Amino acid sequence: DTAVSQTPKYLVTQMGNDKSIKCEQNLGHDTMYWYKQDSKKFLKIMFSYNNKELIINETVPNRFSPKSPDKAHLNLHINSLELGDSAVYFCASSQGSREETQYFGPGTRLLVL
Amino acid sequence: SQQGEEDPQALSIQEGENATMNCSYKTSINNLQWYRQNSGRGLVHLILIRSNEREKHSGRLRVTLDTSKKSSSLLITASRAADTASYFCATARRGAGSYQLTFGKGTKLSVIP
């Protein structure tokens, strides 16, 4: 059973389009994250939700909007995609303040043409 | 801002040799973690060392932490071809409702059979 899953695995789209990436975790965790990994493998936190509440919102263009319908899901919607948005997006989860380690999904490879 | 900096950026060794990777960071931390990323996959947690610990072992892994120098090292003993991956250090700071991880750029390890 996959602990943290993301869909889709690959996403190729045109500049200007709007797209969503979905994430689900079945670990019973209360905190979920979105990270962006660029072409140089640098991994940077974008957002974090704890019990469906936004707690970390790094300097990310407001074209990116996370949504957490429940504790097990954290989706990422991106409006007006730009070339620079091409990257691998990772979802992760953890048990909030009680567990410091994070569990990562397999990643969504986004290519904007 | 980027917290961890790993060196070397790339390391190539023969199977059976030991591999040492270093990480330096800039601010105070609650703990430091090492993660592994196989090509095209998500990150997997390897080991965590708290700020009041100096050394920790887990199987073939040995991690050290020097908070006075703000540095850590990860040693993989008796390396195997399956250890080929990128290794990231991540510093953890306690935030509202969770621990925020800040990742370095990683060390790409190649173990030659």
PDB file of C-alpha atoms in Angstrom:
ATOM      1  CA  ASP A   1       0.000   0.000   0.000  1.00  0.00           C
ATOM      2  CA  THR A   2       1.371   3.380  -1.006  1.00  0.00           C
ATOM      3  CA  ALA A   3       1.738   5.667   2.004  1.00  0.00           C
ATOM      4  CA  VAL A   4       1.840   9.004   0.150  1.00  0.00           C
ATOM      5  CA  SER A   5       0.538   9.011  -3.399  1.00  0.00           C
ATOM      6  CA  GLN A   6       0.419  11.738  -6.019  1.00  0.00           C
ATOM      7  CA  THR A   7      -1.394  12.062  -9.304  1.00  0.00           C
ATOM      8  CA  PRO A   8      -0.489  12.514 -12.012  1.00  0.00           C
ATOM      9  CA  LYS A   9       3.064  11.221 -12.125  1.00  0.00           C
ATOM     10  CA  TYR A  10       3.824  13.203 -15.281  1.00  0.00           C
ATOM     11  CA  LEU A  11       2.201  16.396 -16.498  1.00  0.00           C
ATOM     12  CA  VAL A  12       3.078  18.066 -19.783  1.00  0.00           C
ATOM     13  CA  THR A  13       1.142  21.202 -20.595  1.00  0.00           C
ATOM     14  CA  GLN A  14       1.243  24.489 -22.443  1.00  0.00           C
ATOM     15  CA  MET A  15       2.126  27.845 -20.961  1.00  0.00           C
ATOM     16  CA  GLY A  16      -0.914  29.698 -19.678  1.00  0.00           C
ATOM     17  CA  ASN A  17      -2.895  26.581 -18.784  1.00  0.00           C
ATOM     18  CA  ASP A  18      -4.285  25.792 -15.331  1.00  0.00           C
ATOM     19  CA  LYS A  19      -3.496  22.411 -13.796  1.00  0.00           C
ATOM     20  CA  SER A  20      -3.926  20.535 -10.524  1.00  0.00           C
ATOM     21  CA  ILE A  21      -1.831  17.939  -8.733  1.00  0.00           C
ATOM     22  CA  LYS A  22      -3.427  15.712  -6.130  1.00  0.00           C
ATOM     23  CA  CYS A  23      -1.880  14.157  -3.042  1.00  0.00           C
ATOM     24  CA  GLU A  24      -3.255  11.608  -0.613  1.00  0.00           C
ATOM     25  CA  GLN A  25      -1.703   9.983   2.429  1.00  0.00           C
ATOM     26  CA  ASN A  26      -2.998   6.929   4.281  1.00  0.00           C
ATOM     27  CA  LEU A  27      -0.661   7.232   7.272  1.00  0.00           C
ATOM     28  CA  GLY A  28      -3.132   9.062   9.494  1.00  0.00           C
ATOM     29  CA  HIS A  29      -0.833  12.082   9.617  1.00  0.00           C
ATOM     30  CA  ASP A  30      -2.164  15.530  10.404  1.00  0.00           C
ATOM     31  CA  THR A  31       0.390  17.615   8.493  1.00  0.00           C
ATOM     32  CA  MET A  32       1.027  17.700   4.751  1.00  0.00           C
ATOM     33  CA  TYR A  33       3.486  19.619   2.637  1.00  0.00           C
ATOM     34  CA  TRP A  34       4.249  20.629  -0.934  1.00  0.00           C
ATOM     35  CA  TYR A  35       7.850  20.932  -2.083  1.00  0.00           C
ATOM     36  CA  LYS A  36       9.314  22.010  -5.417  1.00  0.00           C
ATOM     37  CA  GLN A  37      12.516  20.399  -6.682  1.00  0.00           C
ATOM     38  CA  ASP A  38      14.197  22.298  -9.482  1.00  0.00           C
ATOM     39  CA  SER A  39      16.454  21.017 -12.239  1.00  0.00           C
ATOM     40  CA  LYS A  40      19.479  21.309  -9.937  1.00  0.00           C
ATOM     41  CA  LYS A  41      17.771  19.035  -7.402  1.00  0.00           C
ATOM     42  CA  PHE A  42      17.259  21.838  -4.906  1.00  0.00           C
ATOM     43  CA  LEU A  43      14.214  21.033  -2.781  1.00  0.00           C
ATOM     44  CA  LYS A  44      12.243  23.945  -1.367  1.00  0.00           C
ATOM     45  CA  ILE A  45       9.150  24.000   0.846  1.00  0.00           C
ATOM     46  CA  MET A  46       6.151  25.708  -0.676  1.00  0.00           C
ATOM     47  CA  PHE A  47       3.248  25.090   1.680  1.00  0.00           C
ATOM     48  CA  SER A  48       2.346  23.169   4.781  1.00  0.00           C
ATOM     49  CA  TYR A  49      -1.077  22.322   6.177  1.00  0.00           C
ATOM     50  CA  ASN A  50      -1.771  21.092   9.688  1.00  0.00           C
ATOM     51  CA  ASN A  51      -5.277  19.749  10.304  1.00  0.00           C
ATOM     52  CA  LYS A  52      -6.461  21.407   7.102  1.00  0.00           C
ATOM     53  CA  GLU A  53      -5.058  24.765   8.193  1.00  0.00           C
ATOM     54  CA  LEU A  54      -2.326  26.559   6.257  1.00  0.00           C
ATOM     55  CA  ILE A  55       0.727  26.969   8.526  1.00  0.00           C
ATOM     56  CA  ILE A  56       3.623  27.492   6.129  1.00  0.00           C
ATOM     57  CA  ASN A  57       3.321  29.644   3.060  1.00  0.00           C
ATOM     58  CA  GLU A  58       6.711  30.417   1.624  1.00  0.00           C
ATOM     59  CA  THR A  59       7.309  33.050  -1.002  1.00  0.00           C
ATOM     60  CA  VAL A  60       5.393  31.388  -3.772  1.00  0.00           C
ATOM     61  CA  PRO A  61       3.524  33.190  -6.578  1.00  0.00           C
ATOM     62  CA  ASN A  62      -0.161  33.422  -5.812  1.00  0.00           C
ATOM     63  CA  ARG A  63      -0.801  31.454  -9.001  1.00  0.00           C
ATOM     64  CA  PHE A  64      -0.170  28.473  -6.727  1.00  0.00           C
ATOM     65  CA  SER A  65      -3.070  27.660  -4.456  1.00  0.00           C
ATOM     66  CA  PRO A  66      -3.110  24.670  -2.125  1.00  0.00           C
ATOM     67  CA  LYS A  67      -6.353  23.138  -0.932  1.00  0.00           C
ATOM     68  CA  SER A  68      -6.857  20.612   1.810  1.00  0.00           C
ATOM     69  CA  PRO A  69     -10.363  19.123   1.758  1.00  0.00           C
ATOM     70  CA  ASP A  70      -9.470  16.839   4.668  1.00  0.00           C
ATOM     71  CA  LYS A  71      -6.427  15.753   6.661  1.00  0.00           C
ATOM     72  CA  ALA A  72      -5.577  12.989   4.202  1.00  0.00           C
ATOM     73  CA  HIS A  73      -5.546  15.152   1.079  1.00  0.00           C
ATOM     74  CA  LEU A  74      -3.607  18.192  -0.066  1.00  0.00           C
ATOM     75  CA  ASN A  75      -4.018  19.346  -3.631  1.00  0.00           C
ATOM     76  CA  LEU A  76      -2.049  21.966  -5.509  1.00  0.00           C
ATOM     77  CA  HIS A  77      -3.663  24.089  -8.177  1.00  0.00           C
ATOM     78  CA  ILE A  78      -1.513  26.171 -10.473  1.00  0.00           C
ATOM     79  CA  ASN A  79      -2.988  28.942 -12.612  1.00  0.00           C
ATOM     80  CA  SER A  80      -1.473  30.460 -15.739  1.00  0.00           C
ATOM     81  CA  LEU A  81       1.466  28.086 -15.899  1.00  0.00           C
ATOM     82  CA  GLU A  82       4.843  29.533 -16.811  1.00  0.00           C
ATOM     83  CA  LEU A  83       8.000  27.932 -18.196  1.00  0.00           C
ATOM     84  CA  GLY A  84       9.715  28.415 -14.825  1.00  0.00           C
ATOM     85  CA  ASP A  85       7.114  26.247 -13.132  1.00  0.00           C
ATOM     86  CA  SER A  86       8.677  23.191 -14.769  1.00  0.00           C
ATOM     87  CA  ALA A  87       9.991  21.091 -11.899  1.00  0.00           C
ATOM     88  CA  VAL A  88       9.232  18.036  -9.828  1.00  0.00           C
ATOM     89  CA  TYR A  89       6.618  18.664  -7.142  1.00  0.00           C
ATOM     90  CA  PHE A  90       6.674  16.468  -4.064  1.00  0.00           C
ATOM     91  CA  CYS A  91       3.980  16.006  -1.505  1.00  0.00           C
ATOM     92  CA  ALA A  92       4.971  14.878   1.987  1.00  0.00           C
ATOM     93  CA  SER A  93       3.284  14.205   5.295  1.00  0.00           C
ATOM     94  CA  SER A  94       4.238  13.952   8.948  1.00  0.00           C
ATOM     95  CA  GLN A  95       2.579  13.605  12.306  1.00  0.00           C
ATOM     96  CA  GLY A  96       2.738  17.302  13.096  1.00  0.00           C
ATOM     97  CA  SER A  97       4.624  18.333  16.169  1.00  0.00           C
ATOM     98  CA  ARG A  98       5.040  14.781  17.470  1.00  0.00           C
ATOM     99  CA  GLU A  99       7.150  13.383  14.679  1.00  0.00           C
ATOM    100  CA  GLU A 100       9.878  15.218  12.938  1.00  0.00           C
ATOM    101  CA  THR A 101      10.437  12.942   9.958  1.00  0.00           C
ATOM    102  CA  GLN A 102       8.505  13.410   6.762  1.00  0.00           C
ATOM    103  CA  TYR A 103       7.228  10.830   4.309  1.00  0.00           C
ATOM    104  CA  PHE A 104       7.423  11.768   0.662  1.00  0.00           C
ATOM    105  CA  GLY A 105       5.324  10.884  -2.324  1.00  0.00           C
ATOM    106  CA  PRO A 106       6.887   9.769  -5.616  1.00  0.00           C
ATOM    107  CA  GLY A 107       6.694  13.234  -7.178  1.00  0.00           C
ATOM    108  CA  THR A 108       4.880  14.825 -10.109  1.00  0.00           C
ATOM    109  CA  ARG A 109       7.092  15.813 -13.011  1.00  0.00           C
ATOM    110  CA  LEU A 110       5.648  18.984 -14.526  1.00  0.00           C
ATOM    111  CA  LEU A 111       6.883  20.212 -17.882  1.00  0.00           C
ATOM    112  CA  VAL A 112       5.538  23.494 -19.196  1.00  0.00           C
ATOM    113  CA  LEU A 113       6.061  24.041 -22.919  1.00  0.00           C
TER     114      LEU A 113
ATOM    115  CA  SER B   1      17.163  31.002   2.393  1.00  0.00           C
ATOM    116  CA  GLN B   2      19.026  27.771   1.845  1.00  0.00           C
ATOM    117  CA  GLN B   3      20.096  26.168   5.076  1.00  0.00           C
ATOM    118  CA  GLY B   4      22.084  23.015   4.428  1.00  0.00           C
ATOM    119  CA  GLU B   5      25.012  22.771   2.087  1.00  0.00           C
ATOM    120  CA  GLU B   6      26.335  19.345   1.306  1.00  0.00           C
ATOM    121  CA  ASP B   7      29.739  18.488   0.030  1.00  0.00           C
ATOM    122  CA  PRO B   8      30.941  16.974  -2.081  1.00  0.00           C
ATOM    123  CA  GLN B   9      28.322  17.602  -4.738  1.00  0.00           C
ATOM    124  CA  ALA B  10      29.194  14.278  -6.319  1.00  0.00           C
ATOM    125  CA  LEU B  11      31.079  11.245  -5.056  1.00  0.00           C
ATOM    126  CA  SER B  12      32.080   8.125  -6.924  1.00  0.00           C
ATOM    127  CA  ILE B  13      33.461   5.108  -5.062  1.00  0.00           C
ATOM    128  CA  GLN B  14      33.988   1.384  -5.517  1.00  0.00           C
ATOM    129  CA  GLU B  15      31.656  -1.109  -3.923  1.00  0.00           C
ATOM    130  CA  GLY B  16      32.887  -2.004  -0.459  1.00  0.00           C
ATOM    131  CA  GLU B  17      34.463   1.383   0.210  1.00  0.00           C
ATOM    132  CA  ASN B  18      33.104   3.868   2.723  1.00  0.00           C
ATOM    133  CA  ALA B  19      31.351   7.048   1.625  1.00  0.00           C
ATOM    134  CA  THR B  20      31.401  10.242   3.653  1.00  0.00           C
ATOM    135  CA  MET B  21      29.166  13.209   2.964  1.00  0.00           C
ATOM    136  CA  ASN B  22      29.208  16.491   4.843  1.00  0.00           C
ATOM    137  CA  CYS B  23      26.569  19.086   5.545  1.00  0.00           C
ATOM    138  CA  SER B  24      26.899  22.604   6.920  1.00  0.00           C
ATOM    139  CA  TYR B  25      24.082  24.849   8.051  1.00  0.00           C
ATOM    140  CA  LYS B  26      23.633  28.383   9.260  1.00  0.00           C
ATOM    141  CA  THR B  27      21.015  28.761  11.986  1.00  0.00           C
ATOM    142  CA  SER B  28      19.973  26.966  15.149  1.00  0.00           C
ATOM    143  CA  ILE B  29      18.173  23.672  14.709  1.00  0.00           C
ATOM    144  CA  ASN B  30      16.046  21.193  16.644  1.00  0.00           C
ATOM    145  CA  ASN B  31      17.431  18.253  14.738  1.00  0.00           C
ATOM    146  CA  LEU B  32      19.149  17.331  11.496  1.00  0.00           C
ATOM    147  CA  GLN B  33      17.972  14.589   9.190  1.00  0.00           C
ATOM    148  CA  TRP B  34      19.415  12.752   6.234  1.00  0.00           C
ATOM    149  CA  TYR B  35      17.281  11.594   3.334  1.00  0.00           C
ATOM    150  CA  ARG B  36      18.036   9.495   0.272  1.00  0.00           C
ATOM    151  CA  GLN B  37      16.555  10.011  -3.166  1.00  0.00           C
ATOM    152  CA  ASN B  38      16.887   7.345  -5.814  1.00  0.00           C
ATOM    153  CA  SER B  39      16.739   8.571  -9.393  1.00  0.00           C
ATOM    154  CA  GLY B  40      13.201   9.533 -10.345  1.00  0.00           C
ATOM    155  CA  ARG B  41      11.777   8.754  -6.908  1.00  0.00           C
ATOM    156  CA  GLY B  42      10.719  10.556  -3.754  1.00  0.00           C
ATOM    157  CA  LEU B  43      12.874  11.128  -0.697  1.00  0.00           C
ATOM    158  CA  VAL B  44      13.225   8.460   1.954  1.00  0.00           C
ATOM    159  CA  HIS B  45      14.150   9.289   5.534  1.00  0.00           C
ATOM    160  CA  LEU B  46      17.370   7.607   6.696  1.00  0.00           C
ATOM    161  CA  ILE B  47      18.343   8.913  10.097  1.00  0.00           C
ATOM    162  CA  LEU B  48      17.683  11.783  12.498  1.00  0.00           C
ATOM    163  CA  ILE B  49      20.072  13.287  15.015  1.00  0.00           C
ATOM    164  CA  ARG B  50      18.891  15.731  17.659  1.00  0.00           C
ATOM    165  CA  SER B  51      20.705  18.928  18.513  1.00  0.00           C
ATOM    166  CA  ASN B  52      21.854  17.487  21.863  1.00  0.00           C
ATOM    167  CA  GLU B  53      23.319  14.352  20.276  1.00  0.00           C
ATOM    168  CA  ARG B  54      26.787  14.018  18.796  1.00  0.00           C
ATOM    169  CA  GLU B  55      26.682  10.678  17.027  1.00  0.00           C
ATOM    170  CA  LYS B  56      24.104   8.163  15.940  1.00  0.00           C
ATOM    171  CA  HIS B  57      24.231   4.793  14.195  1.00  0.00           C
ATOM    172  CA  SER B  58      21.711   2.904  12.122  1.00  0.00           C
ATOM    173  CA  GLY B  59      22.927  -0.239  10.376  1.00  0.00           C
ATOM    174  CA  ARG B  60      25.688   0.819   7.980  1.00  0.00           C
ATOM    175  CA  LEU B  61      24.948   4.496   8.569  1.00  0.00           C
ATOM    176  CA  ARG B  62      26.778   6.708  11.027  1.00  0.00           C
ATOM    177  CA  VAL B  63      25.878  10.344  11.421  1.00  0.00           C
ATOM    178  CA  THR B  64      27.680  12.954  13.493  1.00  0.00           C
ATOM    179  CA  LEU B  65      26.599  16.429  14.504  1.00  0.00           C
ATOM    180  CA  ASP B  66      28.783  19.302  15.653  1.00  0.00           C
ATOM    181  CA  THR B  67      26.503  22.163  16.652  1.00  0.00           C
ATOM    182  CA  SER B  68      29.456  24.440  17.460  1.00  0.00           C
ATOM    183  CA  LYS B  69      30.613  24.148  13.852  1.00  0.00           C
ATOM    184  CA  LYS B  70      27.080  23.832  12.514  1.00  0.00           C
ATOM    185  CA  SER B  71      28.031  20.751  10.564  1.00  0.00           C
ATOM    186  CA  SER B  72      27.070  17.113  10.188  1.00  0.00           C
ATOM    187  CA  SER B  73      28.478  14.138   8.365  1.00  0.00           C
ATOM    188  CA  LEU B  74      26.943  10.953   7.047  1.00  0.00           C
ATOM    189  CA  LEU B  75      29.131   7.888   6.714  1.00  0.00           C
ATOM    190  CA  ILE B  76      27.965   4.859   4.768  1.00  0.00           C
ATOM    191  CA  THR B  77      30.209   1.893   5.457  1.00  0.00           C
ATOM    192  CA  ALA B  78      30.842  -1.050   3.127  1.00  0.00           C
ATOM    193  CA  SER B  79      28.936   0.618   0.305  1.00  0.00           C
ATOM    194  CA  ARG B  80      26.829  -1.369  -2.158  1.00  0.00           C
ATOM    195  CA  ALA B  81      25.726  -0.591  -5.700  1.00  0.00           C
ATOM    196  CA  ALA B  82      22.197  -0.177  -4.305  1.00  0.00           C
ATOM    197  CA  ASP B  83      23.436   2.812  -2.257  1.00  0.00           C
ATOM    198  CA  THR B  84      23.747   4.787  -5.505  1.00  0.00           C
ATOM    199  CA  ALA B  85      21.445   7.765  -4.963  1.00  0.00           C
ATOM    200  CA  SER B  86      21.404  11.427  -3.979  1.00  0.00           C
ATOM    201  CA  TYR B  87      21.693  12.145  -0.276  1.00  0.00           C
ATOM    202  CA  PHE B  88      20.238  15.268   1.309  1.00  0.00           C
ATOM    203  CA  CYS B  89      20.638  16.747   4.727  1.00  0.00           C
ATOM    204  CA  ALA B  90      17.699  18.669   6.143  1.00  0.00           C
ATOM    205  CA  THR B  91      17.670  20.889   9.179  1.00  0.00           C
ATOM    206  CA  ALA B  92      14.499  20.924  11.239  1.00  0.00           C
ATOM    207  CA  ARG B  93      13.130  23.844  13.176  1.00  0.00           C
ATOM    208  CA  ARG B  94      10.001  23.728  15.248  1.00  0.00           C
ATOM    209  CA  GLY B  95       7.225  25.869  13.843  1.00  0.00           C
ATOM    210  CA  ALA B  96       3.524  26.230  14.437  1.00  0.00           C
ATOM    211  CA  GLY B  97       2.073  22.727  14.397  1.00  0.00           C
ATOM    212  CA  SER B  98       4.989  21.040  12.680  1.00  0.00           C
ATOM    213  CA  TYR B  99       8.697  20.908  12.050  1.00  0.00           C
ATOM    214  CA  GLN B 100       9.889  22.844   9.023  1.00  0.00           C
ATOM    215  CA  LEU B 101      12.619  21.110   7.042  1.00  0.00           C
ATOM    216  CA  THR B 102      15.154  23.030   4.995  1.00  0.00           C
ATOM    217  CA  PHE B 103      17.088  20.896   2.542  1.00  0.00           C
ATOM    218  CA  GLY B 104      20.547  21.219   1.100  1.00  0.00           C
ATOM    219  CA  LYS B 105      21.395  20.622  -2.549  1.00  0.00           C
ATOM    220  CA  GLY B 106      22.449  17.049  -1.977  1.00  0.00           C
ATOM    221  CA  THR B 107      25.405  14.797  -2.700  1.00  0.00           C
ATOM    222  CA  LYS B 108      25.098  12.463  -5.651  1.00  0.00           C
ATOM    223  CA  LEU B 109      26.720   9.157  -4.713  1.00  0.00           C
ATOM    224  CA  SER B 110      27.688   6.602  -7.339  1.00  0.00           C
ATOM    225  CA  VAL B 111      28.831   3.195  -6.127  1.00  0.00           C
ATOM    226  CA  ILE B 112      30.588   1.249  -8.845  1.00  0.00           C
ATOM    227  CA  PRO B 113      30.179  -2.534  -8.675  1.00  0.00           C
TER     228      PRO B 113
END
